[in-house]
Structures are given as structure tokens and as C-alpha cells.
Coordinates of C-alpha atoms and ligand atoms in Angstrom, one line a residue:
X1 CA 11.0 -24.5 4.9
X2 CA 14.0 -22.3 5.1
X3 CA 13.8 -18.7 4.0
X4 CA 16.9 -17.3 2.5
X5 CA 18.2 -13.9 3.6
X6 CA 20.4 -12.5 0.9
X7 CA 22.4 -9.5 2.2
X8 CA 22.1 -6.4 0.1
X9 CA 25.2 -4.3 -0.9
X10 CA 26.6 -2.0 1.8
X11 CA 24.8 1.4 1.8
X12 CA 24.6 4.9 3.2
X13 CA 21.0 5.7 4.0
X14 CA 20.0 9.2 4.9
X15 CA 16.5 9.6 6.4
X16 CA 15.3 13.1 6.0
X17 CA 12.7 13.4 8.8
X18 CA 14.7 10.8 10.8
X19 CA 13.1 12.1 14.0
X20 CA 9.5 11.9 12.7
X21 CA 6.7 9.5 13.4
X22 CA 7.2 7.3 10.3
X23 CA 10.9 7.0 10.9
X24 CA 10.4 6.1 14.5
X25 CA 7.6 3.7 14.0
X26 CA 8.5 2.0 10.8
X27 CA 11.8 2.8 9.1
X28 CA 14.3 2.6 12.0
X29 CA 12.8 -0.4 13.7
X30 CA 12.6 -2.1 10.3
X31 CA 16.2 -1.4 9.5
X32 CA 17.1 -2.9 12.9
X33 CA 15.2 -6.0 12.0
X34 CA 17.0 -6.3 8.7
X35 CA 20.3 -5.8 10.5
X36 CA 19.5 -8.6 13.0
X37 CA 18.4 -10.8 10.1
X38 CA 21.8 -10.3 8.4
X39 CA 20.4 -8.5 5.4
X40 CA 21.8 -5.1 6.2
X41 CA 25.6 -5.5 5.9
X42 CA 27.7 -4.4 8.9
X43 CA 29.5 -1.8 6.9
X44 CA 26.3 0.2 6.2
X45 CA 25.5 3.6 7.7
X46 CA 22.2 5.2 8.6
X47 CA 22.1 9.0 9.0
X48 CA 19.1 10.8 10.4
X49 CA 18.5 14.3 9.2
X50 CA 16.1 16.9 10.4
X51 CA 16.2 20.5 11.8
X52 CA 16.4 19.5 15.4
X53 CA 19.8 20.2 17.1
X54 CA 20.9 16.7 18.0
X55 CA 24.3 15.0 17.9
X56 CA 25.0 11.4 17.0
X57 CA 24.5 10.2 20.6
X58 CA 21.2 12.1 20.9
X59 CA 19.8 10.5 17.8
X60 CA 21.1 7.1 18.8
X61 CA 19.2 7.4 22.0
X62 CA 16.1 8.3 20.1
X63 CA 16.6 5.3 17.8
X64 CA 17.1 3.0 20.8
X65 CA 13.8 4.3 22.3
X66 CA 12.1 3.7 18.9
X67 CA 13.4 0.1 18.9
X68 CA 12.3 -0.4 22.5
X69 CA 8.8 0.8 21.7
X70 CA 8.1 -0.7 18.2
X71 CA 10.1 -3.9 18.0
X72 CA 8.5 -6.8 19.9
X73 CA 10.4 -7.4 23.2
X74 CA 11.4 -11.0 22.2
X75 CA 13.2 -9.6 19.2
X76 CA 15.2 -7.1 21.0
X77 CA 18.8 -8.1 21.7
X78 CA 21.1 -5.8 23.7
X79 CA 24.2 -6.7 21.8
X80 CA 22.5 -6.4 18.4
X81 CA 21.0 -3.0 19.3
X82 CA 24.4 -1.7 20.4
X83 CA 26.0 -2.9 17.2
X84 CA 23.2 -1.4 15.1
X85 CA 23.4 2.0 16.9
X86 CA 27.1 2.1 16.1
X87 CA 26.1 2.5 12.5
X88 CA 23.7 5.3 13.2
X89 CA 24.5 9.0 13.0
X90 CA 22.8 12.4 12.7
X91 CA 23.1 15.7 10.8
X92 CA 21.1 18.8 11.5
X93 CA 19.7 20.1 8.2
X94 CA 16.8 22.3 7.2
X95 CA 15.5 21.2 3.8
X96 CA 14.9 24.8 2.9
X97 CA 18.2 26.1 4.3
X98 CA 21.9 26.0 3.4
X99 CA 23.4 24.7 6.7
X100 CA 24.4 21.1 7.2
X101 CA 24.7 20.0 3.6
X102 CA 28.5 20.0 3.7
X103 CA 28.5 18.1 6.9
X104 CA 26.2 15.5 5.3
X105 CA 28.4 15.3 2.2
X106 CA 31.5 14.7 4.3
X107 CA 29.7 11.7 5.9
X108 CA 28.9 10.0 2.6
X109 CA 31.3 7.4 1.3
X110 CA 32.4 7.0 -2.3
X111 CA 31.3 4.0 -4.4
X112 CA 28.6 2.7 -2.1
X113 CA 24.8 2.8 -2.6
X114 CA 23.5 6.2 -1.4
X115 CA 19.8 6.2 -0.6
X116 CA 17.9 9.3 0.5
X117 CA 14.6 8.7 2.2
X118 CA 12.3 11.7 2.0
X119 CA 10.2 11.1 5.2
X120 CA 9.2 14.7 5.4
X121 CA 6.2 16.7 4.3
X122 CA 5.7 16.5 0.5
X123 CA 6.2 20.3 0.2
X124 CA 9.9 19.7 1.0
X125 CA 10.5 16.9 -1.6
X126 CA 11.6 19.4 -4.3
X127 CA 13.8 21.4 -1.9
X128 CA 15.6 18.2 -0.9
X129 CA 16.1 17.0 -4.4
X130 CA 17.4 20.4 -5.5
X131 CA 19.9 20.7 -2.6
X132 CA 21.2 17.2 -2.8
X133 CA 22.1 18.0 -6.4
X134 CA 23.4 21.5 -5.7
X135 CA 25.7 20.4 -3.0
X136 CA 27.1 17.6 -5.1
X137 CA 25.7 14.9 -2.8
X138 CA 23.7 13.1 -5.4
X139 CA 25.9 10.9 -7.5
X140 CA 25.4 8.0 -9.9
X141 CA 25.0 5.6 -6.9
X142 CA 22.1 7.7 -5.5
X143 CA 18.4 7.1 -5.3
X144 CA 15.6 8.8 -3.5
X145 CA 12.6 7.3 -1.7
X146 CA 9.5 9.5 -1.8
X147 CA 6.7 9.0 0.7
X148 CA 3.0 9.5 0.0
X149 CA 1.0 11.5 -0.8
X150 CA 2.4 12.0 -4.3
X151 CA 0.4 15.0 -5.3
X152 CA -3.3 15.8 -4.5
X153 CA -4.4 15.9 -8.1
X154 CA -2.9 15.5 -11.6
X155 CA -1.5 19.0 -11.8
X156 CA 0.4 18.8 -8.5
X157 CA 1.6 15.2 -9.3
X158 CA 2.9 16.4 -12.6
X159 CA 4.7 19.4 -11.0
X160 CA 6.3 17.1 -8.4
X161 CA 7.4 14.6 -11.1
X162 CA 8.9 17.5 -13.0
X163 CA 10.8 18.9 -10.1
X164 CA 12.2 15.5 -9.2
X165 CA 13.1 14.8 -12.8
X166 CA 15.3 18.0 -12.9
X167 CA 17.7 16.3 -10.5
X168 CA 17.1 12.6 -10.7
X169 CA 16.5 10.1 -13.4
X170 CA 13.3 8.0 -13.2
X171 CA 15.4 4.9 -12.4
X172 CA 16.6 6.7 -9.3
X173 CA 13.1 7.7 -8.0
X174 CA 11.3 5.2 -5.7
X175 CA 7.7 6.3 -5.0
X176 CA 6.7 4.2 -2.1
X177 CA 3.3 2.6 -1.7
X178 CA 3.7 0.3 1.3
X179 CA 0.7 -1.8 0.2
X180 CA 2.9 -3.2 -2.6
X181 CA 5.5 -4.3 0.0
X182 CA 3.1 -6.7 1.7
X183 CA 4.0 -10.3 1.4
X184 CA 0.5 -11.3 0.2
X185 CA 0.4 -8.7 -2.5
X186 CA 3.5 -10.2 -4.0
X187 CA 2.1 -13.6 -3.5
X188 CA -0.8 -12.5 -5.6
X189 CA 1.6 -12.2 -8.5
X190 CA 3.1 -15.6 -7.7
X191 CA -0.3 -17.2 -7.5
X192 CA -1.4 -15.7 -10.8
X193 CA 1.8 -16.2 -12.8
X194 CA 3.6 -19.2 -11.3
X195 CA 0.6 -21.5 -11.4
X196 CA -1.4 -22.7 -14.4
X197 CA -4.4 -23.2 -12.2
X198 CA -5.9 -19.7 -12.1
X199 CA -4.8 -17.9 -15.2
X200 CA -7.2 -19.7 -17.6
X201 CA -10.1 -18.6 -15.3
X202 CA -8.8 -15.1 -14.7
X203 CA -11.2 -13.2 -16.9
X204 CA -14.8 -11.9 -17.2
X205 CA -16.0 -15.3 -18.6
X206 CA -15.3 -17.0 -15.2
X207 CA -15.1 -14.1 -12.7
X208 CA -18.3 -12.6 -11.6
X209 CA -16.8 -9.7 -9.7
X210 CA -13.9 -8.5 -7.5
X211 CA -14.1 -6.8 -4.2
X212 CA -11.3 -4.8 -2.6
X213 CA -11.7 -3.7 1.0
X214 CA -9.4 -1.7 3.2
X215 CA -11.2 -1.1 6.5
X216 CA -9.8 0.7 9.5
X217 CA -11.1 1.0 13.0
X218 CA -9.3 4.3 13.8
X219 CA -10.7 7.7 12.9
X220 CA -8.9 10.8 11.9
X221 CA -8.6 12.3 15.5
X222 CA -5.3 14.0 15.9
X223 CA -4.7 14.6 12.2
X224 CA -8.1 15.8 11.1
X225 CA -7.0 19.1 9.7
X226 CA -4.6 17.3 7.3
X227 CA -7.1 14.5 6.4
X228 CA -9.8 17.0 5.7
X229 CA -7.9 18.2 2.7
X230 CA -7.5 14.7 1.4
X231 CA -10.3 12.3 2.1
X232 CA -10.6 8.5 1.5
X233 CA -10.4 8.9 -2.3
X234 CA -7.1 10.8 -2.3
X235 CA -5.7 9.1 0.7
X236 CA -6.4 5.5 -0.1
X237 CA -8.2 4.8 -3.4
X238 CA -6.0 6.7 -5.9
X239 CA -2.9 4.9 -4.6
X240 CA -3.3 1.8 -2.5
X241 CA -6.6 0.4 -3.8
X242 CA -5.7 1.3 -7.3
X243 CA -2.4 -0.6 -7.0
X244 CA -4.2 -3.7 -5.8
X245 CA -6.7 -3.4 -8.6
X246 CA -3.8 -3.2 -11.1
X247 CA -2.1 -6.3 -9.8
X248 CA -5.4 -8.3 -10.1
X249 CA -6.4 -7.0 -13.4
X250 CA -3.1 -6.7 -15.3
X251 CA -2.0 -8.9 -18.2
X252 CA 1.0 -11.2 -17.5
X253 CA 4.1 -9.1 -17.9
X254 CA 6.7 -10.7 -20.2
X255 CA 9.1 -10.9 -17.3
X256 CA 9.1 -10.0 -13.6
X257 CA 11.0 -6.9 -14.4
X258 CA 10.2 -3.4 -13.0
X259 CA 9.2 -1.8 -16.3
X260 CA 7.4 -4.8 -17.7
X261 CA 5.3 -5.0 -14.5
X262 CA 4.6 -1.3 -14.4
X263 CA 3.8 -1.1 -18.1
X264 CA 1.0 -3.7 -17.5
X265 CA -0.3 -1.8 -14.5
X266 CA -0.4 1.4 -16.4
X267 CA -2.5 -0.2 -19.1
X268 CA -5.1 -1.2 -16.5
X269 CA -5.3 2.3 -15.2
X270 CA -5.7 3.8 -18.6
X271 CA -8.4 1.2 -19.4
X272 CA -10.6 2.3 -16.4
X273 CA -13.9 3.8 -17.4
X274 CA -15.0 7.0 -15.8
X275 CA -17.1 6.2 -12.7
X276 CA -20.8 7.1 -12.8
X277 CA -22.1 9.3 -10.0
X278 CA -24.6 6.6 -9.0
X279 CA -21.7 4.1 -8.6
X280 CA -20.0 6.2 -5.9
X281 CA -21.0 6.3 -2.2
X282 CA -19.2 8.6 0.2
X283 CA -19.6 8.5 4.0
X284 CA -18.6 10.3 7.1
X285 CA -18.5 8.5 10.5
X286 CA -21.0 9.8 13.1
X287 CA -20.3 10.3 16.8
X288 CA -20.6 7.2 18.9
X289 CA -18.9 5.0 21.4
X290 CA -18.0 8.0 23.5
X291 CA -16.1 9.6 20.7
X292 CA -16.7 12.5 18.4
X293 CA -17.7 12.1 14.8
X294 CA -15.8 13.0 11.7
X295 CA -16.8 16.7 11.7
X296 CA -15.6 17.1 15.3
X297 CA -12.3 15.4 14.4
X298 CA -11.8 17.4 11.3
X299 CA -12.5 20.6 13.2
X300 CA -14.9 21.7 10.3
X301 CA -18.6 21.4 11.2
X302 CA -19.5 21.8 7.5
X303 CA -16.8 19.4 6.2
X304 CA -17.9 17.4 3.1
X305 CA -14.7 15.3 3.1
X306 CA -15.4 11.5 3.0
X307 CA -13.9 9.2 5.6
X308 CA -15.5 6.3 3.7
X309 CA -15.9 5.6 0.0
X310 CA -17.3 2.7 -2.0
X311 CA -17.3 2.7 -5.8
X312 CA -17.9 0.4 -8.7
X313 CA -15.5 0.5 -11.6
X314 CA -15.1 -1.1 -14.9
X315 CA -12.1 -1.9 -16.9
X316 CA -12.7 -1.5 -20.6
X317 CA -10.7 -4.3 -22.2
X318 CA -11.2 -7.8 -23.5
X319 CA -10.3 -9.6 -20.3
X320 CA -12.6 -7.6 -18.0
X321 CA -15.6 -6.6 -20.1
X322 CA -18.6 -6.6 -17.7
X323 CA -16.8 -7.8 -14.6
X324 CA -17.2 -5.0 -12.0
X325 CA -14.5 -4.2 -9.5
X326 CA -16.0 -2.9 -6.2
X327 CA -13.7 -0.9 -4.1
X328 CA -14.3 0.3 -0.5
X329 CA -12.3 1.8 2.2
X330 CA -13.2 3.7 5.4
X331 CA -12.3 4.7 8.9
X332 CA -14.0 3.8 12.2
X333 CA -15.4 0.6 10.7
X334 CA -16.3 -2.7 12.4
X335 CA -12.8 -4.2 12.1
X336 CA -9.3 -3.5 10.8
X337 CA -9.2 -5.7 7.7
X338 CA -7.8 -5.5 4.2
X339 CA -8.6 -8.1 1.6
X340 CA -9.2 -8.8 -2.0
X341 CA -12.0 -11.2 -2.9
X342 CA -12.3 -12.7 -6.4
X343 CA -15.7 -14.3 -6.8
X344 CA -16.1 -16.8 -9.6
X345 CA -19.2 -17.5 -11.6
X346 CA -21.4 -20.6 -11.1
X347 CA -20.8 -23.7 -13.1
X348 CA -22.7 -23.7 -16.4
X349 CA -24.8 -26.6 -15.3
X350 CA -25.4 -28.3 -11.9
X351 CA -25.7 -32.0 -11.8
X352 CA -26.7 -31.9 -8.1
X353 CA -30.1 -31.4 -6.6
X354 CA -28.8 -29.5 -3.6
X355 CA -29.0 -26.1 -5.3
X356 CA -29.6 -24.6 -1.8
X357 CA -26.2 -25.6 -0.6
X358 CA -24.3 -24.1 -3.6
X359 CA -22.0 -21.1 -3.0
X360 CA -19.6 -19.4 -5.4
X361 CA -15.9 -20.2 -5.4
X362 CA -14.1 -17.2 -3.9
X363 CA -10.4 -16.6 -3.7
X364 CA -9.7 -14.3 -0.8
X365 CA -6.4 -12.7 -0.4
X366 CA -6.0 -11.3 3.1
X367 CA -3.5 -8.4 3.5
X368 CA -4.3 -7.9 7.2
X369 CA -4.7 -9.2 9.8
X370 CA -3.2 -12.7 9.4
X371 CA -1.8 -12.4 5.9
X372 CA -2.7 -15.4 3.8
X373 CA -5.1 -16.8 1.2
X374 CA -8.2 -18.7 1.3
X375 CA -10.0 -20.5 -1.5
X376 CA -13.7 -21.1 -0.8
X377 CA -14.6 -24.5 -2.4
X378 CA -17.6 -26.7 -2.6
X379 CA -17.4 -30.2 -1.2
X380 CA -19.8 -32.9 -0.2
X381 CA -21.1 -32.5 3.3
X382 CA -19.6 -35.3 5.3
X383 CA -21.9 -38.1 6.6
X384 CA -24.7 -40.2 5.5
X385 CA -27.1 -37.4 4.5
X386 CA -26.8 -38.1 0.8
X387 CA -25.2 -35.8 -1.7
X388 CA -25.5 -32.5 0.0
X389 CA -23.1 -29.7 -0.7
X390 CA -21.2 -27.4 1.6
X391 CA -18.6 -24.7 1.2
X392 CA -15.2 -25.0 3.0
X393 CA -12.2 -22.8 2.9
X394 CA -8.9 -24.1 1.6
X395 CA -6.9 -22.1 4.0
X396 CA -3.3 -20.9 3.7
X397 CA -2.4 -18.6 6.6
X398 CA 1.3 -17.7 6.3
X399 CA 1.6 -17.8 10.1
X400 CA 0.4 -21.5 10.0
X401 CA 2.3 -22.5 6.9
X402 CA 5.6 -21.0 7.8
X403 CA 5.4 -21.4 11.6
X404 CA 8.2 -19.6 13.4
X405 CA 9.6 -18.4 10.1
X406 CA 6.5 -16.2 9.6
X407 CA 8.0 -14.0 12.4
X408 CA 11.0 -13.3 10.1
X409 CA 8.9 -12.1 7.1
X410 CA 9.9 -8.5 6.7
X411 CA 7.2 -6.0 7.0
X412 CA 6.3 -3.9 4.0
X413 CA 8.7 -1.0 4.8
X414 CA 11.6 -3.3 5.5
X415 CA 11.1 -5.2 2.2
X416 CA 10.8 -2.0 0.2
X417 CA 13.9 -0.4 1.7
X418 CA 15.9 -3.5 0.9
X419 CA 14.5 -3.3 -2.7
X420 CA 15.7 0.4 -2.9
X421 CA 19.2 -0.7 -2.0
X422 CA 19.1 -3.5 -4.5
X423 CA 17.9 -1.1 -7.1
X424 CA 14.7 -3.0 -7.8
X425 CA 11.8 -0.7 -8.7
X426 CA 9.2 -3.4 -9.4
X427 CA 7.2 -2.6 -6.2
X428 CA 7.4 1.2 -6.6
X429 CA 5.1 3.4 -8.7
X430 CA 6.4 4.9 -11.8
X431 CA 5.8 8.6 -12.5
X432 CA 3.4 7.9 -15.4
X433 CA 1.4 5.4 -13.3
X434 CA 0.8 8.0 -10.6
X435 CA -0.2 10.6 -13.1
X436 CA -2.6 8.1 -14.8
X437 CA -4.2 7.3 -11.5
X438 CA -4.8 11.0 -10.8
X439 CA -6.2 11.5 -14.3
X440 CA -8.8 8.8 -13.4
X441 CA -9.5 10.2 -9.9
X442 CA -9.6 13.9 -10.7
X443 CA -12.9 13.9 -12.6
X444 CA -14.6 11.7 -10.0
X445 CA -13.6 14.2 -7.3
X446 CA -14.5 17.2 -9.5
X447 CA -17.9 15.6 -10.2
X448 CA -19.0 15.4 -6.5
X449 CA -17.6 18.8 -5.8
X450 CA -19.6 20.3 -8.7
X451 CA -22.8 18.5 -7.6
X452 CA -22.2 19.6 -4.0
X453 CA -22.7 16.0 -2.8
X454 CA -22.7 15.5 0.9
X455 CA -21.3 12.3 2.4
X456 CA -23.8 10.0 4.1
X457 CA -23.4 9.5 7.9
X458 CA -22.5 6.0 9.2
X459 CA -22.3 4.6 12.7
X460 CA -18.8 3.9 14.1
X461 CA -18.2 0.2 14.3
X462 CA -20.6 -0.5 11.3
X463 CA -19.7 -1.6 7.8
X464 CA -20.3 1.8 6.4
X465 CA -23.2 3.8 5.0
X466 CA -26.5 2.2 4.0
X467 CA -26.1 3.3 0.4
X468 CA -22.9 1.3 0.1
X469 CA -24.9 -1.9 0.8
X470 CA -27.4 -0.8 -1.9
X471 CA -24.6 -0.3 -4.4
X472 CA -24.1 -4.1 -4.3
X473 CA -27.7 -5.1 -3.7
X474 CA -28.7 -3.3 -6.9
X475 CA -26.5 -5.7 -8.8
X476 CA -27.7 -8.7 -6.9
X477 CA -24.5 -9.0 -5.0
X478 CA -23.3 -8.3 -1.4
X479 CA -20.2 -7.1 0.3
X480 CA -18.3 -9.6 2.3
X481 CA -18.5 -9.2 6.0
X482 CA -15.8 -7.0 7.4
X483 CA -14.0 -9.3 9.9
X484 CA -10.8 -8.7 11.9
Ligands
NAP501 P1 6.3 14.0 11.2 O1 6.1 13.1 12.4 O2 5.7 15.3 11.3 O3 7.9 14.2 11.1 C1 8.4 15.1 10.1 C2 9.9 15.0 10.2 O4 10.4 15.9 9.2 C3 10.5 15.3 11.5 O5 11.7 14.6 11.7 C4 10.9 16.8 11.3 O6 11.9 17.1 12.2 C5 11.4 16.8 9.9 N1 11.3 18.1 9.2 C6 10.2 19.0 9.2 N2 10.5 20.1 8.5 C7 11.8 19.9 8.1 C8 12.7 20.7 7.3 N3 12.3 21.9 6.9 N4 13.9 20.2 7.0 C9 14.3 19.0 7.5 N5 13.5 18.2 8.2 C10 12.3 18.7 8.5 O7 5.8 13.3 9.9 P2 5.7 11.7 9.6 O8 4.4 11.3 10.1 O9 6.9 11.0 10.0 O10 5.6 11.8 8.0 C11 6.7 11.9 7.1 C12 6.3 11.7 5.7 O11 5.8 10.3 5.6 C13 5.1 12.6 5.2 O12 5.3 12.8 3.8 C14 3.9 11.7 5.4 O13 2.8 12.0 4.6 C15 4.5 10.3 5.1 N6 3.7 9.2 5.7 C16 3.7 9.1 7.0 C17 3.0 8.0 7.6 C18 3.0 7.7 9.1 O14 2.5 6.7 9.5 N7 3.5 8.6 9.9 C19 2.4 7.0 6.7 C20 2.5 7.2 5.3 C21 3.2 8.3 4.8 P3 12.3 18.7 12.6 O15 11.0 19.3 13.0 O16 13.2 18.6 13.7 O17 12.9 19.3 11.4

């Protein structure tokens, strides 16, 4: 199998916050990998921008260190790094100030794609948009990439959309959700819409329930003060898990086209029922394993912010009537694992006596680790023991299927940045989608705040609070094991 790398058009990419954590860990190493893969044309430029007083050489040194730290050693090539760094420069700019903008303007070339990555605190997004416009840097070739979080409720998301819309058209705004850049997430669309196999079964009649899990082993230590204002609902469910739910639940778009796909996702969000209080479980990790618990990390002993949430939601439309979607995400859990599991119903009638051996068909889409898919099927147990049934996985790990080429699969950030340059918004959230997701999440959050609910404690390294298990048991179902 040969994967094709199609170079994008030459571009000037400005990374505001170019010296920050995200730029160093993801954006710059990712661009280096795209350069080595031949996807970033040689006549492209990357300009870091932040307040720090650096010159080009100082920033290039920082980029070289980021590549050394975050690109696997076997993929580091001295000559390629040198060639990449020749395309890297730096401008000192304060997003709230007036200095540096003319210097930035003088670096931008005419008639090439201009991308501005806002890898800074969201409070600065409006300032950047306004100044890019005021200094005549934003032109028809320009587009902006906006990091999460996009608002903390409907009102703030609307305000942010409004301020960006003053200076940029919607087709120039790329709201990033890196979950959408994952290979498997896109494969989910390929599996659903490029095969006849699943679509006829993809409905309440044949699907018992869907589970979406995003489990992390890390806690919030080091960024507890920030996280405490957010919590798992705002940080993960309203955006990442919601996007995954949309891709599973949406109707087939008429074409794989940005607005066609996003129109269908929006319909799903709007069809979500309000979530009942008894269908929500919130948790906070307790101390353990020699480490402090959530309240120590958040620096607020009385914090009611959740580091874990599980909830059951329903989509009120013909396709999904009575098929629950269970979502859960949390920190300091047993393993780092993200997956979507679609559990099918049992056949209407069994011709086999071996009812004991029967298990549901489950399609598991693994986002991490080891991206791939797995279809749990029933077969005959091999051997002379008569007609006994057993469940086996039909396994497709990308690493196994693609061999060495799996190494060249771009990570989510790389793929999404290349999509920005191509002008393809399919994998980016539209303004109305983000607002609809907040319109769904806001009353849920307001509900537990009004009730004064406290999150339930859970042990670090566990699968989450006891009540989350009960949420499923009550319905005669169980969560899949969280496995790394
Ligand atoms: P960070 O490490 O704190 O870096 C912030 C960057 O912004 C630095 O380069 C900083 O440099 C620059 N900056 C701060 N104030 C500025 C100003 N007034 N004008 C111009 N530049 C300014 O933050 P980060 O973790 O990289 O996060 C950046 C954005 O990505 C945030 O919106 C965050 O929510 C989002 N995000 C981050 C991650 C992650 O893994 N880190 C993941 C998802 C989303 P100076 O101080 O020199 O100006």
C-alpha cells in the first residue's frame, strides 16, 4: 500500500504563541514532519510571534530544541532540520499592543496562503483578529486557526463568534478540535459511507447502544487553577465527545463537503434531548498512589468541579429513537484510552442451543492507543466440541495493516494544519455548531450548580465513580473495560 503525499500550496503561517507549549509540542514538530514528508512546499514560511524578545536565530534555536524533544530520534535528520529552520522566522508582538505589526506585515508575501494560528489564551483571540485587520495584514488569502476552548458557555461563545465575524468571514475561521484530525475519526466516516455493510444496520432497530470513552491517566496537577474553572463537561464533553457523537449519529451528507458534513452534525446536536439529572454522574479523583487528589491539585479544598463525567443522552429523531448514547471521560483513570463502541442488538431468533456463548456484535473504533477498528463477531468454537459459539475480534490495527507506512500517518495537528492551507473546513467546527453544543451543555451545568451537587470521589487508577457503573447497570448494560 502506498500512501500519497500531495503537497499543499506554498504558505506563510504565523503562529501567535509560537513559543508556547502547544507550538513546541505539537505545531512546530508537526510542521517539520510535513516538511520532511514533502507536503509543506519549500517556498513556505513559518513565523513565530509572541511577546518575548527573540530574533530569528533565537526562535530557530527554540524550534530545533522542540524538534529534538518531540520528534522521535529516528525521524530527525540533520540536513532536513537545517532546511526547515531556514524557513522559520520570528516577530515580537503583543496581541494587545501596537508594536511589531508593521514588521509582521513586511514579512508577509503577496498572493500566497496566509494562515494565522491563534495558539494563545482565548482572551486574546479578539485582539489578534482586530489587529490583523487594522494593520492591513488580513487579506483575501487569509485564514485564522482558533484553539480551544471556544467559549465557556453559550454567551461567551456567541461573543467570540461575533468578534471574529467582525474581521473574518466564516469560511476563513478554522475552530480546531484535534479529535477530528485523528485518522480513525475520519475512518469512521469512510466505514459508514463508503461501505454498504453498516449503513442499513446503523439505526435504533439494530443498535442497542453506543459508548464513547475518553480516559486519561494524568490528573490536573500543574494546571489545576485553569481546569477548576472548566471541568470535564466543558473541557471534553461539549467539544470532543460531542463531535464524536455527531459523526456516529449524523445522516449521510449529500457530499463530503465541509458545509454538507457540518449541516448534518448540527442537526444531531439540535436533536439531543435535555439530559436528566439522574443520567449524569460527576466525579473527582481522590488522593492515592503517593499523589494528591483533585482538590489538592485544583488548590480549592471546596471545589465542586468534576474531573470525571458520565452521562446518558438521547437523540430525538427517527434513526436513534430509544438508542442511548453513553459518554464518559475522566482523569487519573486506569488507562489512557479513547474509543467508540457500537453495540448491536441480538439476532431476533437463535437457532443455536449455546445461548451461554452468545455475545453482542460490537464495532469498536479505537482512537488511542493503537488507532484502529475491531469488529467483535460470533464464530464456531474450533474443535470437535459440537456447535459451540465464541466471540472473536475482526481486528484492523492501522499499525499492523499499514506496516512502516503507519509511521507516516500525520498526527491530528499536522493533518488539520494541512487542511487549513488547503482551505478545507470539513474537520473544523462551524460557529453555529459550537453554539448549539453550548446550548445543550449550559442547562446541564446550570442544573447541577443550582442543585449544589457534589462530585463523587473515585480512586486514582480506577474506572471512575461507583455511580457511573450504576448508570449502566440500571439499564442492564455495562461499560467496556478501560484498557490501554
Ligand atoms: P502557553 O504555553 O501558556 O503559551 C502561550 C503563548 O502565548 C506563549 O508563546 C506566549 O509567549 C504567548 N503570549 C502570551 N500573551 C501574549 C500576548 N499578549 N501577545 C502575544 N503572545 C502572547 O499556552 P499553550 O499551552 O501553548 O496554549 C495555547 C492555546 O492553545 C490556548 O488557547 C490553549 O487553551 C490551547 N490549547 C493548548 C493545548 C496544550 O496542549 N498546550 C491543548 C489544547 C489547546 P509570551 O509570553 O512571550 O508572549
